[in-house]
Short mmCIF file of C-alpha atoms and ligand atoms in Angstrom, two decimals:
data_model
loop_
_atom_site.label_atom_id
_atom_site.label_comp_id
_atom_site.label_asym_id
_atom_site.label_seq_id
_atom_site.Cartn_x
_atom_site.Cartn_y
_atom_site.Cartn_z
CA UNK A 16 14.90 0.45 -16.37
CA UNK A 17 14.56 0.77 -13.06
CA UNK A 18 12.97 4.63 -12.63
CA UNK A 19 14.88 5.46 -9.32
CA UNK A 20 18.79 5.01 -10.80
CA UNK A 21 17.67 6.95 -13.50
CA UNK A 22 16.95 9.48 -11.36
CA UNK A 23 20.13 9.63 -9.84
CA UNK A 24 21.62 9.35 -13.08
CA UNK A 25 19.81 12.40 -13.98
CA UNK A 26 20.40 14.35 -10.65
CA UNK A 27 24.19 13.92 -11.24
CA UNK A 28 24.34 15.00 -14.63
CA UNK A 29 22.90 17.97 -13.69
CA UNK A 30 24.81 18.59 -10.77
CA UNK A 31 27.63 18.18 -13.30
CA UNK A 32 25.99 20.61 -15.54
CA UNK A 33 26.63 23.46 -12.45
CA UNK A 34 22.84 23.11 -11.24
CA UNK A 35 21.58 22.76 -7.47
CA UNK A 36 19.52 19.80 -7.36
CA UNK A 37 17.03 18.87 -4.68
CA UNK A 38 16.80 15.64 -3.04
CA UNK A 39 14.48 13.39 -5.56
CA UNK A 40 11.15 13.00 -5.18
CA UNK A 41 9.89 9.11 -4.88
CA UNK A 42 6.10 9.16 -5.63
CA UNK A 43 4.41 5.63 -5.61
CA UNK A 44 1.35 6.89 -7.49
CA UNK A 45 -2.36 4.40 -7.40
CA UNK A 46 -0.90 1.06 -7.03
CA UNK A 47 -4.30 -0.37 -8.64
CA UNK A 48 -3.62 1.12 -12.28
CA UNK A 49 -3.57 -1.26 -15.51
CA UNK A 50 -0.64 0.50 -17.42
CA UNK A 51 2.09 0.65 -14.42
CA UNK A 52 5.70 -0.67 -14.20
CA UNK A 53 6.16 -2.28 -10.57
CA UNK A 54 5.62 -0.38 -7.72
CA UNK A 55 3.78 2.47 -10.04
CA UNK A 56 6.82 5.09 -9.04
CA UNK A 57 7.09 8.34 -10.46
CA UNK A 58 10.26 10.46 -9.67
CA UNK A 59 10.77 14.29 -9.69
CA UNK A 60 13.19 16.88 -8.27
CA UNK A 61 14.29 20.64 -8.64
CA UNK A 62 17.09 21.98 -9.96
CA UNK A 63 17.82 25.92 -10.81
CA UNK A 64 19.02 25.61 -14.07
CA UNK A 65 16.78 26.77 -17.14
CA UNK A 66 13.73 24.45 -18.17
CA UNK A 67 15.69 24.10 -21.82
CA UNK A 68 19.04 22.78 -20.20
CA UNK A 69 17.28 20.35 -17.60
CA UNK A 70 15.18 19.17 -20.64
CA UNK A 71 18.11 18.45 -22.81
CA UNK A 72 19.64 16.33 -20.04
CA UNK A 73 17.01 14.39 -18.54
CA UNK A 74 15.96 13.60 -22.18
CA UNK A 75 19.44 12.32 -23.34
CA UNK A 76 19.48 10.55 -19.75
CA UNK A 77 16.15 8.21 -20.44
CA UNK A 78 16.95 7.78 -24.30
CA UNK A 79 20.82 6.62 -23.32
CA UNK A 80 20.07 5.10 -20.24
CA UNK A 81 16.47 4.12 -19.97
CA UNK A 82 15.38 2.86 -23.29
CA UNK A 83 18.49 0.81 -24.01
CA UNK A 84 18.02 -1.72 -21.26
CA UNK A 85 14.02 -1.78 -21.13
CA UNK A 86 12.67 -0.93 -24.88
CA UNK A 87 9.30 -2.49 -23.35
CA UNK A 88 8.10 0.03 -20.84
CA UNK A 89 6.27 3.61 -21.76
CA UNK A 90 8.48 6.74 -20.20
CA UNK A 91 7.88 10.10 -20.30
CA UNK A 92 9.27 13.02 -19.12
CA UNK A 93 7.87 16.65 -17.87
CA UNK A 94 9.89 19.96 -17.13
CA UNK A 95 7.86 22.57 -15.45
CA UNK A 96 9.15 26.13 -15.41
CA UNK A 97 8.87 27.37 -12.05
CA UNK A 98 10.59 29.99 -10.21
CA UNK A 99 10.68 28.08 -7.00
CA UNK A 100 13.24 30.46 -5.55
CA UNK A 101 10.21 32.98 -5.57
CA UNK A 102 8.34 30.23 -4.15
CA UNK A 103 6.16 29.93 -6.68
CA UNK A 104 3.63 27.48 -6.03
CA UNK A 105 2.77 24.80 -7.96
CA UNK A 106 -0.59 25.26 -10.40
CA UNK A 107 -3.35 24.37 -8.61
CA UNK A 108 -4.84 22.25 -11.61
CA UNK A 109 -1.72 19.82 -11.33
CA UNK A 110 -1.31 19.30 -7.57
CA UNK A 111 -5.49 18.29 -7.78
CA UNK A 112 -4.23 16.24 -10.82
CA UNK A 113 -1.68 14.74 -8.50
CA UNK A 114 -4.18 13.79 -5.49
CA UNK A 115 -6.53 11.85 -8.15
CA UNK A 116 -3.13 9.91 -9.17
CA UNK A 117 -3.32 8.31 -6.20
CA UNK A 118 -6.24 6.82 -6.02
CA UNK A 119 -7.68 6.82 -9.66
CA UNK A 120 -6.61 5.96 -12.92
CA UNK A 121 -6.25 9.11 -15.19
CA UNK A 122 -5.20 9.45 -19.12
CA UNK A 123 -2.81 10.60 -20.88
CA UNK A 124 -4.40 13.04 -22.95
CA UNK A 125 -5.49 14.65 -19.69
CA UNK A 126 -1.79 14.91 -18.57
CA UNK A 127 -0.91 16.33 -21.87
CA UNK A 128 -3.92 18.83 -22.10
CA UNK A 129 -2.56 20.35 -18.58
CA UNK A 130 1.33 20.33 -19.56
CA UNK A 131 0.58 22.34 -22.73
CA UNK A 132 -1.66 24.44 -21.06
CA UNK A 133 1.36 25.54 -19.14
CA UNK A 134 3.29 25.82 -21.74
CA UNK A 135 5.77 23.14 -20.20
CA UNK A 136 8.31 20.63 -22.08
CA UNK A 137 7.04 17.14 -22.39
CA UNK A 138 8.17 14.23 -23.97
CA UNK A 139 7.37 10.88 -24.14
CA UNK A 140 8.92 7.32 -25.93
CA UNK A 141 7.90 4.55 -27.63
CA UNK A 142 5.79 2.19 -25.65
CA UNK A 143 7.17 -0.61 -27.88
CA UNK A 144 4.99 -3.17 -29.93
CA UNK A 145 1.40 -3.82 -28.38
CA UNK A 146 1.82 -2.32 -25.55
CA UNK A 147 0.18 1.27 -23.78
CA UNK A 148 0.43 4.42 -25.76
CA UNK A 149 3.50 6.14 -26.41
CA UNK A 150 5.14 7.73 -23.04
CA UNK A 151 2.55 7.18 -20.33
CA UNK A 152 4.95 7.85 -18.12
CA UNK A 153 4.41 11.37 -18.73
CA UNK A 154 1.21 10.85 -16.20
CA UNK A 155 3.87 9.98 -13.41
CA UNK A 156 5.68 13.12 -14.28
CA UNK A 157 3.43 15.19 -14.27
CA UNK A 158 2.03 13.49 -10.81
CA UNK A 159 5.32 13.81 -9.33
CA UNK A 160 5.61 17.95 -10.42
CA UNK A 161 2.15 18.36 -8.38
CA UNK A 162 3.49 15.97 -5.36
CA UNK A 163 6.35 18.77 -4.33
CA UNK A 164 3.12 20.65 -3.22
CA UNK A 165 0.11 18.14 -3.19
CA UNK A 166 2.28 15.23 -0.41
CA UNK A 167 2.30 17.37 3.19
CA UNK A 168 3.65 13.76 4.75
CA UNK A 169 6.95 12.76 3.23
CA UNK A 170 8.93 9.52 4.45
CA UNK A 171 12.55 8.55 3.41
CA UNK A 172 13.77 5.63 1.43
CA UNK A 173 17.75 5.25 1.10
CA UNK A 174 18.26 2.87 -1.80
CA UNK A 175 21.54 1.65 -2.58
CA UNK A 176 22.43 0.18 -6.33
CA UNK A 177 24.89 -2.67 -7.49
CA UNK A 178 28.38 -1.98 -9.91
CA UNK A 179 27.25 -2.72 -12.71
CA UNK A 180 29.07 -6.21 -13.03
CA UNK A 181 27.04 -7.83 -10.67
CA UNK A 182 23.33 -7.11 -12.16
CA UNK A 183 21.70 -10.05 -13.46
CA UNK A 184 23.73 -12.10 -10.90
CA UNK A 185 22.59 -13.27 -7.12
CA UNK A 186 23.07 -10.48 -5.03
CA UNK A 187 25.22 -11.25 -1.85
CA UNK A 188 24.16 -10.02 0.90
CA UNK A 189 24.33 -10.84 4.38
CA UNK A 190 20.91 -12.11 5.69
CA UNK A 191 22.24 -11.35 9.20
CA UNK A 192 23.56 -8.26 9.14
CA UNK A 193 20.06 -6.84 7.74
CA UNK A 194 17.96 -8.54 10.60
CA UNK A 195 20.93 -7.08 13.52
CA UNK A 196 20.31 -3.66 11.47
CA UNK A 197 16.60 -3.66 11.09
CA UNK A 198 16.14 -4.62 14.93
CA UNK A 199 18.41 -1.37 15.81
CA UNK A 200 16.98 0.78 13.73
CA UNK A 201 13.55 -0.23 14.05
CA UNK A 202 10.53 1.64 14.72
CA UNK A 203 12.38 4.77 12.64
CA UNK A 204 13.30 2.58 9.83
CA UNK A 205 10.26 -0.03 8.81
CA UNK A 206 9.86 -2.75 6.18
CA UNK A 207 12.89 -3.90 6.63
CA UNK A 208 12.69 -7.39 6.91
CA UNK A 209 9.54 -9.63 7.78
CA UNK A 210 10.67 -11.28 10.83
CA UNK A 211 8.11 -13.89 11.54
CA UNK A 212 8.97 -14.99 7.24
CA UNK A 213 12.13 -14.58 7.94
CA UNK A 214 12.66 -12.34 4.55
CA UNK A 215 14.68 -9.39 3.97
CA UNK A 216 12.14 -7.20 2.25
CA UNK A 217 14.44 -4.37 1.81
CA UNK A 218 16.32 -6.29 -0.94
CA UNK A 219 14.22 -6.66 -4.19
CA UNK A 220 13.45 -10.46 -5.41
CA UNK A 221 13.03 -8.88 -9.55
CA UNK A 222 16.32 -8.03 -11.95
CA UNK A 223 17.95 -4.72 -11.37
CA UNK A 224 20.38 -2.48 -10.22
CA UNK A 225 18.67 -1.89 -6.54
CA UNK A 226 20.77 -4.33 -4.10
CA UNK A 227 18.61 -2.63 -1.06
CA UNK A 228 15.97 -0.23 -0.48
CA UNK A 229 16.18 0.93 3.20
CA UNK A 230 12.56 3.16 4.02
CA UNK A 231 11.80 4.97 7.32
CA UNK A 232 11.26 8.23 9.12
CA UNK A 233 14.66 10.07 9.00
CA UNK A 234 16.82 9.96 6.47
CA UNK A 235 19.87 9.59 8.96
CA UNK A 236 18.35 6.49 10.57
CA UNK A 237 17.78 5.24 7.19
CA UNK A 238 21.28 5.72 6.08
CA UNK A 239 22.16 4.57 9.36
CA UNK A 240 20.89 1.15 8.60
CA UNK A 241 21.94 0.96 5.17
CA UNK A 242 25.97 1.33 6.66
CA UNK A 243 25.55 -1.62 8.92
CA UNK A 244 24.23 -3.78 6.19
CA UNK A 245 27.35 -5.96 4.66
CA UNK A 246 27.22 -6.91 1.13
CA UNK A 247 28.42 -6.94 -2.36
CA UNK A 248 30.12 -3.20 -3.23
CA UNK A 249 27.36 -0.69 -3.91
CA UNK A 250 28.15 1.18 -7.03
CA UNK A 251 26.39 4.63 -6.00
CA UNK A 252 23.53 5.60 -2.95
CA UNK A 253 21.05 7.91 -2.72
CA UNK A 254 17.96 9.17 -0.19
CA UNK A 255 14.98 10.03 -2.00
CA UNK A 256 11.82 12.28 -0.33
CA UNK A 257 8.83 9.52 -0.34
CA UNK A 258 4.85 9.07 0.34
CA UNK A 259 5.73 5.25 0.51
CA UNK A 260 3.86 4.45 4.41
CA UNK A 261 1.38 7.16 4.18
CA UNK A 262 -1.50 5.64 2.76
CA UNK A 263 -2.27 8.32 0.38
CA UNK A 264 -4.13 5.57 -2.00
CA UNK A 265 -6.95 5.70 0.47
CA UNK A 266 -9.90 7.61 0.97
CA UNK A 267 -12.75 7.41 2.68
CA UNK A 268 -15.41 5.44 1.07
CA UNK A 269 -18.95 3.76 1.80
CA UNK A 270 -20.09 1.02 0.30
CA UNK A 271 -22.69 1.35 -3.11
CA UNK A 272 -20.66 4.56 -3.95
CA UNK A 273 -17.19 2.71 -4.81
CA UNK A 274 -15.64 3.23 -8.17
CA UNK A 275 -13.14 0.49 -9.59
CA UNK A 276 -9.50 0.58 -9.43
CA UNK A 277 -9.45 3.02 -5.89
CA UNK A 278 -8.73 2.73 -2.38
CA UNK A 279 -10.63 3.00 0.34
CA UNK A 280 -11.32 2.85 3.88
CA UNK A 281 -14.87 1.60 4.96
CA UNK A 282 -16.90 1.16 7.69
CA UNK A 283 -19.58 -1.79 7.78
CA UNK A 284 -20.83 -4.83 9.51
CA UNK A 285 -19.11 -8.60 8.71
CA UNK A 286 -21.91 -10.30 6.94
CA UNK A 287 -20.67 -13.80 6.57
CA UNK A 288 -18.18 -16.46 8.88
CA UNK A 289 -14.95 -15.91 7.12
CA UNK A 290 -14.13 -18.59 4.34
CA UNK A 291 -10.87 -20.16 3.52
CA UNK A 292 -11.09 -21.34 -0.47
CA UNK A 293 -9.06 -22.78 -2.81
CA UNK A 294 -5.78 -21.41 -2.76
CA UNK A 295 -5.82 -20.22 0.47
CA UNK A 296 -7.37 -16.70 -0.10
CA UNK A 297 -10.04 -15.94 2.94
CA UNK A 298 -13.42 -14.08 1.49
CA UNK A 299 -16.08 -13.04 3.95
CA UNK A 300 -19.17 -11.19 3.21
CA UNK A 301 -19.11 -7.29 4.54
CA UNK A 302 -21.98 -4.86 4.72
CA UNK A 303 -23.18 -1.82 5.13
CA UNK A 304 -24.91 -1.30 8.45
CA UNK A 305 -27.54 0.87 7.03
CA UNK A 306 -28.02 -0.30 3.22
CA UNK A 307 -27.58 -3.31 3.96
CA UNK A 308 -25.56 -3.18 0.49
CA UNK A 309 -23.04 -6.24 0.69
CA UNK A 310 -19.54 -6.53 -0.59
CA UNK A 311 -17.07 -9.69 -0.27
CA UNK A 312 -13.87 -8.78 1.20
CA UNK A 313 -10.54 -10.83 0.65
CA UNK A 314 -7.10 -11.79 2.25
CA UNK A 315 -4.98 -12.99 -0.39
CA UNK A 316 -2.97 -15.90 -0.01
CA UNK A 317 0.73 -13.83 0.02
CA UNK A 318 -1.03 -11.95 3.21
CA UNK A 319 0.21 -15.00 5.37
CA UNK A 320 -0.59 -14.51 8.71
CA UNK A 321 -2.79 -11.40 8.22
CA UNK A 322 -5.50 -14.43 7.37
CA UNK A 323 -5.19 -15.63 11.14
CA UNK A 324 -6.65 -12.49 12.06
CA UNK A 325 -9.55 -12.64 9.61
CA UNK A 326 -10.56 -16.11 10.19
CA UNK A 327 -11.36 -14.85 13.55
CA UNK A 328 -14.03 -12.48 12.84
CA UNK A 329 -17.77 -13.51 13.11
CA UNK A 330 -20.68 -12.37 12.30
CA UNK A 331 -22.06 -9.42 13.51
CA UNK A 332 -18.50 -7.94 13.88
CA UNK A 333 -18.34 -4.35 13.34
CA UNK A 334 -15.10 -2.88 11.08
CA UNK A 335 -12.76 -0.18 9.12
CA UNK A 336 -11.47 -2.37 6.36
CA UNK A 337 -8.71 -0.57 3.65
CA UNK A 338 -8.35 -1.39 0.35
CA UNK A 339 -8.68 -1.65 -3.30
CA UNK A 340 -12.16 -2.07 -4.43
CA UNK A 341 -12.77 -4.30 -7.73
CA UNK A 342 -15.88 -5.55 -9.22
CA UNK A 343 -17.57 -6.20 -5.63
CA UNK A 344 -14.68 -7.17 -3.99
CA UNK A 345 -12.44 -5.10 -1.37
CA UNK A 346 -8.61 -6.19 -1.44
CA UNK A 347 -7.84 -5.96 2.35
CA UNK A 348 -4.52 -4.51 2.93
CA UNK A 349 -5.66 -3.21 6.68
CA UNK A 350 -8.39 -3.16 9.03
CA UNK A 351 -9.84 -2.55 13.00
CA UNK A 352 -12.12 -4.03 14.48
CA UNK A 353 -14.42 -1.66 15.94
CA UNK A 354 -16.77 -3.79 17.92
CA UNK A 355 -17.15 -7.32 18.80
CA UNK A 356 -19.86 -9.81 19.17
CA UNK A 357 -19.40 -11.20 22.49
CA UNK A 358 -22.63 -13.52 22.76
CA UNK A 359 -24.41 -15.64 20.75
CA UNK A 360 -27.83 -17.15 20.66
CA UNK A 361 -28.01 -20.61 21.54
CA UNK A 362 -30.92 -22.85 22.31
CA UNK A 363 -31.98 -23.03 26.01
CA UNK A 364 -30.66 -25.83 28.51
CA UNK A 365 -33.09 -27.95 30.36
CA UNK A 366 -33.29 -26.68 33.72
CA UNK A 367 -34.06 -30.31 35.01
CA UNK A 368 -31.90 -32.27 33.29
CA UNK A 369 -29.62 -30.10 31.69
CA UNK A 370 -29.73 -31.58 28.19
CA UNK A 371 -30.31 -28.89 25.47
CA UNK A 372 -33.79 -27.87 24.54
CA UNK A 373 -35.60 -27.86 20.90
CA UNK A 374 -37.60 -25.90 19.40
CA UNK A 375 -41.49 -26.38 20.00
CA UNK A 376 -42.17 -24.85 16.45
CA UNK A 377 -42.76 -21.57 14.96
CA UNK A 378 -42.76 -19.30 17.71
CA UNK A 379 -43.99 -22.09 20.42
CA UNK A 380 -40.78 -21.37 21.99
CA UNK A 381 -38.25 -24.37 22.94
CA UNK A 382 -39.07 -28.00 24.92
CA UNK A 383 -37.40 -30.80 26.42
CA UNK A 384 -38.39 -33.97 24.85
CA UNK A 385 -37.61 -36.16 28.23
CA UNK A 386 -38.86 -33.50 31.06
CA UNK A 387 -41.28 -32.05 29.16
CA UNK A 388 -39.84 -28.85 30.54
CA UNK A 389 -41.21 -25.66 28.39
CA UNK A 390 -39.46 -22.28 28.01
CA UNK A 391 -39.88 -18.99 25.86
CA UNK A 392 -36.68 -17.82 24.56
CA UNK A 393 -33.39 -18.86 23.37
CA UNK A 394 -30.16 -18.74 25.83
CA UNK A 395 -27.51 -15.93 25.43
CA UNK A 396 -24.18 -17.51 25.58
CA UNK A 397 -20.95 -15.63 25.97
CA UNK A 398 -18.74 -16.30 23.55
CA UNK A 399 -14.48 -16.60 23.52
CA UNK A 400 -13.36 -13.86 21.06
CA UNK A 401 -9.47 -14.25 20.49
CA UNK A 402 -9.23 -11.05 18.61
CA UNK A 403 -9.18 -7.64 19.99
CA UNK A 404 -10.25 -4.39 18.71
CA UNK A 405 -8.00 -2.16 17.12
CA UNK A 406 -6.20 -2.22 14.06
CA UNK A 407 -4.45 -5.19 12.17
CA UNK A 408 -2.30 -5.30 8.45
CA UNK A 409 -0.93 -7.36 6.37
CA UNK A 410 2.97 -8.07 7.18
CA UNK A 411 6.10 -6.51 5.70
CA UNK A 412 6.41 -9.02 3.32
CA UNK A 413 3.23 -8.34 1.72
CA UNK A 414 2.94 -4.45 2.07
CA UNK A 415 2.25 -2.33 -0.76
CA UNK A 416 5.29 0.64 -0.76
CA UNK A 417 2.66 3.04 -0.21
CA UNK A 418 0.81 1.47 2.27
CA UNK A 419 1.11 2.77 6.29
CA UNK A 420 2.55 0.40 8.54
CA UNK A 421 0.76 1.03 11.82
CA UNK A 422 4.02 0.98 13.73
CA UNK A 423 3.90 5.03 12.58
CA UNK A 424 1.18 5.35 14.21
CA UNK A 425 -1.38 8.00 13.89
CA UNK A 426 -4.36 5.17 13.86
CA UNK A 427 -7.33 5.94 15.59
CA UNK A 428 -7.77 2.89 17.84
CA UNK A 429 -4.99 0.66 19.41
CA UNK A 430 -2.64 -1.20 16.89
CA UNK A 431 -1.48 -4.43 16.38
CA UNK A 432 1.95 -3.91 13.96
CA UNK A 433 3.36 -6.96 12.37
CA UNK A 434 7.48 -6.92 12.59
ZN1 ZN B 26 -34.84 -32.09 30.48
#
């Protein structure tokens, strides 16, 4: 089920049980991993009530709650015993754990091996028949325990879930309200809606008990947002602590040194005129300026209008492109355009009659057939470039949760943010 409202679950229970209880934690951990549920989230928080008592409830919480409605999926669950109070930091092994969970794929025997080498409670539950190893999840937990110290850039998400009568029906919400909202609350609040699609992003198109998902700076602009949205009753709210918009699934890469399964960011050279193929995905060719090691690069189709912007690129072009790298091919998700070509070669015109010139042969330089008319070199033409540098991403609709929308800013060249 749906890992967030059993978080909340689970923070109210032991609220109830006379603990304090932090905020959640929402970690989207390596979006590119084979054994994931949707969105790859992992959830943590703190409470100051013994490891043994937290453990008893967050267990009965996922067995009651969890594995009744979703006997499919893999969860797991981690209790660290920390005296926070004392501010005791997190182990250093587990926060470095953490900062590979975002951009690798790690096992679960790993997890394990660090959990009992802390002497922490773990469990983890049936992954059901032919599917990943038992409790997996326990890789998100753990991941999560490390983020309180590993994430140093945390965003908000207020999500708000449906009564329980209405899940599995069509939510009702009004289409309106979220655009009016969105518009006021944007750029604090982002991913809201995809305005140019016209889709409310913020409300989830799968089964479950989110009706909305608002994400964004502050949590009060968040909330804010969330108020002026009208819809079905909401059956319970919460604000969760997020690295959703951060992009902390990229690092920096270079090209011949890429493993599967990561994100990067990459500097090269476009290699190839950008192609559209069948389905509408665009591929071009990208390089590496001094390897001259070549990748292909692709906007899927679901990018939309994200392809507009790489159908304009030529050859010669010099880029940052972000993504997921698998088997030769980089996922773009983002990317600026560092330089532009601005001329081309071109064969020279005829300076008597203005007619264009042709070659001679190998280097016997270029002719006119009626004049006669002889000249060296080709022509430098300037060419019309409709894109400009700076950065460009794929819109709302298509963002990965943990993906940064350039409208935060903090990009190192001018941005161009899709609404
Ligand atoms: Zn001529």
């Amino acid at each position: 089920m749906c890992t967030t409202y059993v978080a909340v679950r689970v923070a109210d229970r032991l609220r109830a049980a006379g603990g304090v209880v932090s905020l959640p934690r929402l970690v989207r951990l390596n979006p590119a991993v084979e054994y994931k549920t949707r969105g790859n989230a992992a959830l943590a928080m703190e409470t100051d009530l013994t490891s043994e008592t937290a453990f008893g409830i967050v267990c009965d919480t996922v067995e009651t709650l969890a594995l009744a409605e979703e006997p499919r999926t893999s969860p797991g669950v981690v209790v660290a015993g920390l005296d926070r109070n004392s501010s005791e930091k997190i182990p250093d092994n587990v926060t470095e754990f953490t900062r590979r969970a975002f951009r690798t794929q790690l096992t679960l025997d790993e997890a394990i091996g660090i959990i009992d080498g802390h002497s922490w409670h773990h469990a983890g539950y049936s992954g059901g028949e032919g599917r990943s190893p038992t409790g997996r999840g326990r890789i998100g937990g753990l991941a999560a325990i490390g983020a309180l110290d590993a994430v140093t850039e945390w965003t908000y998400e207020h999500i708000s879930y449906r009564q329980t009568s209405h899940r599995g029906t069509p939510r009702q919400v009004d289409t309106d309200s979220v655009f009016a909202a969105a518009d006021r609350g944007y750029p604090q609040v982002w991913d809201t809606v995809d305005r140019v699609e016209g889709e409310a992003v913020c409300i989830p198109a799968a089964p479950g008990p989110i009706l909305h998902g608002i994400r964004g700076d502050s949590p009060e602009s968040c909330r804010t947002v969330a108020r002026q949205i009208v819809s079905e009753p909401i059956e319970r709210a919460a604000t969760f602590l997020t690295n959703q918009g951060t992009d902390a699934h990229l690092s920096r890469g270079r090209l011949g040194q890429l493993t599967d399964g990561a994100g990067y960011r990459i500097d090269g050279i476009v290699d190839s005129p950008p192609e559209t193929r069948q389905g509408g995905h665009v591929f071009f060719e990208f390089a590496d300026t001094d390897t001259e090691i070549v990748v292909e690069c692709v906007a899927f189709e679901p990018t939309k209008r994200f392809r507009d912007h790489i159908r304009l690129l030529r050859r010669g072009d010099r880029l940052t492109v972000c993504g997921e790298y698998d088997s030769g091919t980089i996922k773009l998700e983002k990317f600026a355009v560092r330089h532009l070509v601005q001329t081309e070669r071109v064969n020279p015109t005829c300076p008597e009659c203005g007619r264009s010139m042709a070659s001679a042969g190998r280097n016997q330089g270029y002719r006119c057939r009626d004049c006669d008319t002889e000249t060296e070199r080709k022509a430098s033409r300037q060419l019309r470039r409709d894109i400009d540098e700076g950065w460009y991403e794929v819109p709302p609709c298509a963002r990965r949760h943990i993906a940064n929308p350039l409208v935060r800013g903090g990009f190192d060249a001018p941005v161009h943010p899709e609404k």
